[in-house]
Amino acid sequence: MNLQAFLITFREAMEAILIVGVILTYLKRIGETRWSKWVWVGVVLALVASYGVALLFQVALTGYESMSNQNYLRIGIMLASTALLTHMILFMTKQGRSHQLSVQTKVAAILTTGGILNMVIHSFLITLREGVETVFFFAAIGGGDIQSAMNNWGALLGLVTACVIGYLFFRGTKRISLKHYFRVTSVFLMLIAGGLLVQAVGIMQDIGIIGSAYRTAGGQIAEVYNIEWFMPEHPNDEAHYIRDTGHHPLINGQVGVFFKAFLGYTHNPSLEEFGVYWAYYFFVFLVLTRRKKPDTAASVSEGAEGPETVGNAPVQRQGA
């Protein structure tokens, strides 16, 4: 199972489910359930459109026949995905009272104008945005092969898990802490983003777009350290290590492949790969730390106003 595909699908699907759930619950509360079917029409159309986007994107990626063009495209997708994931981690995890009221205000405006088409378009765009982001992230983690990520059990399991949690939350049968959910998934998404970033740096160095400040006496890009003996990043590296040394690494290359795909692990990073990797985590940590104090004050203020509810389930406030 592709853990990256699971986490990305789970997170994106959950965000769409939460927003659509707020709309449906609001319609039920004000006695306007006749509009619910149009919300579902928009959701279904968005799912079909998202699959169409995936097919078109795959065709476009396949059109880059030369290896150099594919590398440039992979770099662009990885960097863009890193930026989108970082934005999601830092700015899109606060699904609190203000977000809920914003969604309800838009729905109320649509009901006032009485436009069925507007309701369909609203739910369509909400779901389509998450679907397109998922396609883009799949292109990044699959190295341009979107179908491999879509056909993986991880993607299906992520979607099913999101649906189950969303159902339990809005049914109110269980108390689901969305605050903890967003925190935990944000950590994993941060690890994925850092891995994509360092892989992009590695590809840029491999094809000569950027050099290195740390080189060997022969002018080659030097490695900061080499822990191939501990865990090679690929079975081929493991085979070469066994051939050259006569010893087996402590952890085999199959495990190394997983960590390389998930965390951007490399057993012999360049100075730039090492520096960018940890600088990225430091940047995210710094931003989250600076936001922690204002968020805490806001939570205390909201707590004084009373708990939030969506249907029968209390809405847990989230912080990054």
Coordinates of C-alpha atoms in Angstrom, one line a residue:
M1 CA 0.0 0.0 0.0
N2 CA 1.2 3.5 -0.9
L3 CA 1.2 5.4 2.4
Q4 CA 1.6 8.7 0.6
A5 CA -1.4 8.1 -1.6
F6 CA -3.4 7.1 1.5
L7 CA -2.5 10.2 3.5
I8 CA -3.1 12.6 0.6
T9 CA -6.4 11.1 -0.4
F10 CA -7.5 10.9 3.2
R11 CA -6.7 14.5 3.9
E12 CA -8.2 15.9 0.7
A13 CA -11.3 13.8 0.9
M14 CA -11.8 14.7 4.5
E15 CA -11.6 18.4 3.8
A16 CA -14.2 18.1 1.1
I17 CA -16.5 15.9 3.2
L18 CA -16.3 18.4 6.1
I19 CA -17.4 21.3 4.0
V20 CA -20.1 19.4 2.1
G21 CA -21.3 18.0 5.5
V22 CA -21.6 21.5 6.9
I23 CA -23.8 22.5 3.9
L24 CA -26.1 19.4 4.2
T25 CA -26.4 19.8 8.0
Y26 CA -27.2 23.5 7.6
L27 CA -29.9 22.7 5.0
K28 CA -31.4 20.1 7.3
R29 CA -31.4 22.5 10.3
I30 CA -33.3 25.2 8.4
G31 CA -35.7 22.7 6.8
E32 CA -34.5 23.1 3.3
T33 CA -33.5 19.5 2.6
R34 CA -35.0 19.7 -0.9
W35 CA -31.7 21.4 -1.9
S36 CA -29.6 18.5 -0.7
K37 CA -29.9 16.5 -3.9
W38 CA -28.4 19.4 -5.8
V39 CA -25.5 19.4 -3.5
W40 CA -24.9 15.7 -4.3
V41 CA -25.3 16.5 -8.0
G42 CA -22.4 19.0 -7.7
V43 CA -20.3 16.5 -5.8
V44 CA -20.8 13.7 -8.4
L45 CA -20.0 16.0 -11.3
A46 CA -16.8 17.2 -9.5
L47 CA -15.7 13.6 -9.0
V48 CA -16.2 12.9 -12.7
A49 CA -14.4 16.1 -13.6
S50 CA -11.5 15.3 -11.3
Y51 CA -11.0 11.9 -13.0
G52 CA -11.1 13.7 -16.4
V53 CA -8.4 16.1 -15.1
A54 CA -6.3 13.1 -14.1
L55 CA -6.6 11.6 -17.5
L56 CA -5.7 14.8 -19.3
F57 CA -2.8 15.5 -17.0
Q58 CA -1.5 12.0 -17.6
V59 CA -1.7 12.5 -21.3
A60 CA 0.2 15.8 -21.0
L61 CA 2.9 14.2 -18.8
T62 CA 3.3 11.2 -21.3
G63 CA 3.8 13.7 -24.1
Y64 CA 7.1 14.7 -22.6
E65 CA 9.0 12.0 -24.4
S66 CA 12.6 13.1 -23.8
M67 CA 14.2 12.4 -20.4
S68 CA 15.4 15.9 -20.0
N69 CA 11.9 17.3 -20.5
Q70 CA 10.4 14.8 -18.1
N71 CA 13.0 15.8 -15.4
Y72 CA 12.1 19.5 -15.8
L73 CA 8.4 18.6 -15.5
R74 CA 9.0 16.4 -12.4
I75 CA 11.0 19.2 -10.8
G76 CA 8.2 21.7 -11.4
I77 CA 5.5 19.4 -10.1
M78 CA 7.5 18.5 -7.0
L79 CA 8.2 22.1 -6.1
A80 CA 4.6 23.2 -6.7
S81 CA 3.3 20.3 -4.6
T82 CA 5.7 21.2 -1.8
A83 CA 4.3 24.8 -1.9
L84 CA 0.7 23.6 -1.9
L85 CA 1.2 21.1 0.9
T86 CA 3.0 23.7 2.9
H87 CA 0.1 26.2 2.4
M88 CA -2.3 23.4 3.5
I89 CA -0.3 22.8 6.6
L90 CA 0.1 26.4 7.6
F91 CA -3.1 28.1 6.5
M92 CA -5.8 25.6 5.7
T93 CA -6.1 23.5 8.9
K94 CA -8.2 25.9 11.0
Q95 CA -11.7 24.7 10.3
G96 CA -13.3 26.5 13.2
R97 CA -16.4 28.7 13.8
S98 CA -15.4 31.4 11.3
H99 CA -15.1 28.8 8.5
Q100 CA -18.4 27.1 9.3
L101 CA -20.2 30.5 9.4
S102 CA -18.6 31.4 6.1
V103 CA -19.9 28.3 4.4
Q104 CA -23.4 28.8 5.9
T105 CA -23.5 32.4 4.8
K106 CA -22.7 31.4 1.2
V107 CA -25.4 28.7 1.3
A108 CA -27.9 31.2 2.7
A109 CA -27.2 33.6 -0.1
I110 CA -27.7 30.8 -2.7
L111 CA -31.1 29.9 -1.0
T112 CA -32.1 33.6 -1.1
T113 CA -31.5 33.9 -4.8
G114 CA -33.2 30.5 -5.3
G115 CA -30.7 29.3 -7.9
I116 CA -30.4 25.5 -8.2
L117 CA -27.5 26.0 -10.6
N118 CA -25.7 28.1 -8.0
M119 CA -26.0 25.3 -5.4
V120 CA -24.7 22.7 -7.9
I121 CA -21.8 25.0 -8.9
H122 CA -20.9 25.7 -5.2
S123 CA -20.7 22.1 -4.2
F124 CA -19.0 21.2 -7.5
L125 CA -16.2 23.8 -7.0
I126 CA -15.6 22.7 -3.4
T127 CA -15.2 19.1 -4.4
L128 CA -13.3 19.8 -7.6
R129 CA -10.7 21.9 -5.8
E130 CA -9.8 19.0 -3.6
G131 CA -9.9 16.6 -6.5
V132 CA -7.5 18.6 -8.7
E133 CA -5.1 19.0 -5.7
T134 CA -5.1 15.3 -5.2
V135 CA -4.3 14.7 -8.9
F136 CA -1.4 17.1 -8.7
F137 CA 0.0 15.5 -5.6
F138 CA -0.4 12.1 -7.2
A139 CA 1.7 13.3 -10.1
A140 CA 4.4 14.4 -7.7
I141 CA 4.6 11.2 -5.6
G142 CA 4.3 9.0 -8.7
G143 CA 7.0 10.7 -10.6
G144 CA 4.5 11.7 -13.3
D145 CA 2.6 8.3 -13.2
I146 CA -0.7 9.4 -11.8
Q147 CA -2.4 6.1 -12.6
S148 CA 0.0 4.2 -10.4
A149 CA -1.1 6.3 -7.4
M150 CA -4.8 6.2 -8.3
N151 CA -4.9 2.4 -8.8
N152 CA -3.1 1.8 -5.5
W153 CA -4.9 0.4 -2.5
G154 CA -3.7 3.3 -0.4
A155 CA -5.8 5.9 -2.4
L156 CA -9.0 3.8 -2.1
L157 CA -8.4 3.1 1.6
G158 CA -7.8 6.8 2.3
L159 CA -11.1 7.7 0.6
V160 CA -13.0 5.0 2.5
T161 CA -11.5 6.1 5.8
A162 CA -12.4 9.7 5.2
C163 CA -16.0 8.8 4.4
V164 CA -16.3 6.7 7.5
I165 CA -14.9 9.4 9.8
G166 CA -17.0 12.0 8.1
Y167 CA -20.1 9.9 8.6
L168 CA -19.4 9.3 12.3
F169 CA -18.7 12.9 12.9
F170 CA -21.8 14.3 11.4
R171 CA -24.0 11.5 12.7
G172 CA -22.7 12.3 16.2
T173 CA -22.4 8.7 17.1
K174 CA -18.8 9.2 18.2
R175 CA -16.8 12.2 19.3
I176 CA -14.3 12.8 16.6
S177 CA -11.5 15.2 17.5
L178 CA -10.8 17.0 14.3
K179 CA -8.3 19.2 16.1
H180 CA -6.1 16.1 16.7
Y181 CA -6.9 14.8 13.2
F182 CA -5.6 18.0 11.5
R183 CA -2.5 18.0 13.7
V184 CA -1.5 14.4 13.0
T185 CA -2.1 14.6 9.3
S186 CA -0.3 17.9 9.1
V187 CA 2.8 16.3 10.5
F188 CA 2.7 13.5 7.9
L189 CA 2.0 16.0 5.1
M190 CA 5.0 18.1 6.2
L191 CA 7.2 15.0 6.0
I192 CA 5.9 14.3 2.5
A193 CA 6.5 17.9 1.4
G194 CA 10.0 17.9 2.8
G195 CA 10.7 14.6 0.9
L196 CA 9.4 16.1 -2.4
L197 CA 11.5 19.2 -1.9
V198 CA 14.8 17.3 -1.3
Q199 CA 14.1 15.0 -4.2
A200 CA 13.6 18.0 -6.5
V201 CA 17.0 19.4 -5.3
G202 CA 18.6 16.0 -6.0
I203 CA 17.2 15.9 -9.5
M204 CA 18.4 19.4 -10.2
Q205 CA 21.9 18.5 -9.1
D206 CA 21.8 15.3 -11.2
I207 CA 21.0 17.2 -14.4
G208 CA 23.3 20.1 -13.6
I209 CA 20.7 22.9 -13.0
I210 CA 22.4 23.6 -9.7
G211 CA 25.9 22.7 -8.4
S212 CA 27.2 22.2 -4.9
A213 CA 29.3 24.2 -2.5
Y214 CA 30.8 21.0 -1.2
R215 CA 32.8 18.9 -3.8
T216 CA 35.4 16.2 -3.8
A217 CA 39.0 16.8 -4.9
G218 CA 37.9 15.5 -8.4
G219 CA 35.2 18.1 -8.7
Q220 CA 32.3 15.8 -8.1
I221 CA 29.4 16.6 -5.8
A222 CA 30.4 15.3 -2.4
E223 CA 28.2 13.5 0.2
V224 CA 27.8 14.9 3.7
Y225 CA 27.7 11.3 5.0
N226 CA 27.1 7.8 3.7
I227 CA 25.0 5.4 5.7
E228 CA 24.5 2.8 3.0
W229 CA 25.7 0.2 5.5
F230 CA 22.7 1.1 7.6
M231 CA 19.9 1.3 5.0
P232 CA 20.5 1.7 1.2
E233 CA 17.8 3.8 -0.5
H234 CA 17.2 1.2 -3.2
P235 CA 17.6 -2.6 -3.7
N236 CA 20.1 -1.9 -6.5
D237 CA 22.2 0.0 -4.0
E238 CA 21.9 -2.9 -1.6
A239 CA 23.2 -5.3 -4.3
H240 CA 26.1 -3.0 -5.1
Y241 CA 27.0 -2.7 -1.4
I242 CA 26.9 -6.5 -0.9
R243 CA 29.0 -7.0 -4.0
D244 CA 31.6 -4.4 -3.0
T245 CA 31.9 -5.2 0.7
G246 CA 30.7 -8.8 1.1
H247 CA 28.4 -7.6 3.9
H248 CA 24.7 -7.1 4.2
P249 CA 23.3 -3.7 5.3
L250 CA 21.6 -3.5 8.6
I251 CA 18.2 -2.7 6.9
N252 CA 17.5 -3.9 3.4
G253 CA 16.9 -1.7 0.4
Q254 CA 13.1 -2.5 0.2
V255 CA 12.7 -0.5 3.4
G256 CA 14.9 2.2 2.0
V257 CA 12.7 2.6 -1.1
F258 CA 9.7 3.2 1.2
F259 CA 11.5 5.9 3.2
K260 CA 12.8 7.5 0.1
A261 CA 9.4 7.7 -1.4
F262 CA 7.7 8.8 1.8
L263 CA 10.4 11.0 3.4
G264 CA 12.9 11.8 0.6
Y265 CA 15.5 9.6 2.4
T266 CA 18.9 9.3 0.8
H267 CA 21.8 7.4 2.3
N268 CA 24.4 9.8 0.9
P269 CA 22.9 13.4 0.7
S270 CA 24.7 16.3 -0.8
L271 CA 25.3 19.4 1.3
E272 CA 22.4 21.2 -0.4
E273 CA 20.0 18.2 0.0
F274 CA 20.9 18.0 3.7
G275 CA 20.6 21.7 4.3
V276 CA 17.3 22.2 2.4
Y277 CA 15.7 19.3 4.1
W278 CA 16.3 20.5 7.6
A279 CA 15.8 24.2 6.7
Y280 CA 12.4 23.4 5.4
Y281 CA 11.3 21.7 8.7
F282 CA 12.8 24.6 10.7
F283 CA 10.9 27.1 8.6
V284 CA 7.6 25.2 9.1
F285 CA 8.3 24.8 12.8
L286 CA 9.2 28.5 13.1
V287 CA 6.0 29.7 11.4
L288 CA 3.8 27.3 13.5
T289 CA 5.5 28.4 16.7
R290 CA 4.9 32.1 15.9
R291 CA 1.2 31.4 15.3
K292 CA 0.7 29.3 18.4
K293 CA 0.3 32.2 20.8
P294 CA -2.4 34.1 18.8
D295 CA -4.2 30.9 18.1
T296 CA -4.3 30.0 21.8
A297 CA -5.8 33.4 22.6
A298 CA -8.4 33.0 19.9
S299 CA -9.3 29.6 21.2
V300 CA -9.8 30.9 24.7
S301 CA -12.0 33.7 23.3
E302 CA -14.1 31.2 21.3
G303 CA -14.4 28.9 24.3
A304 CA -16.1 31.7 26.3
E305 CA -18.8 31.9 23.6
G306 CA -19.7 28.2 24.0
P307 CA -19.2 25.0 22.0
E308 CA -19.7 24.8 18.2
T309 CA -22.1 22.2 16.8
V310 CA -22.7 20.7 13.5
G311 CA -25.9 18.7 13.5
N312 CA -25.6 16.4 16.6
A313 CA -21.8 16.5 16.7
P314 CA -19.7 19.1 18.5
V315 CA -17.2 20.7 16.1
Q316 CA -13.7 20.5 17.5
R317 CA -11.6 23.5 16.8
Q318 CA -8.4 23.0 14.9
G319 CA -5.1 24.7 15.0
A320 CA -2.1 24.0 12.8

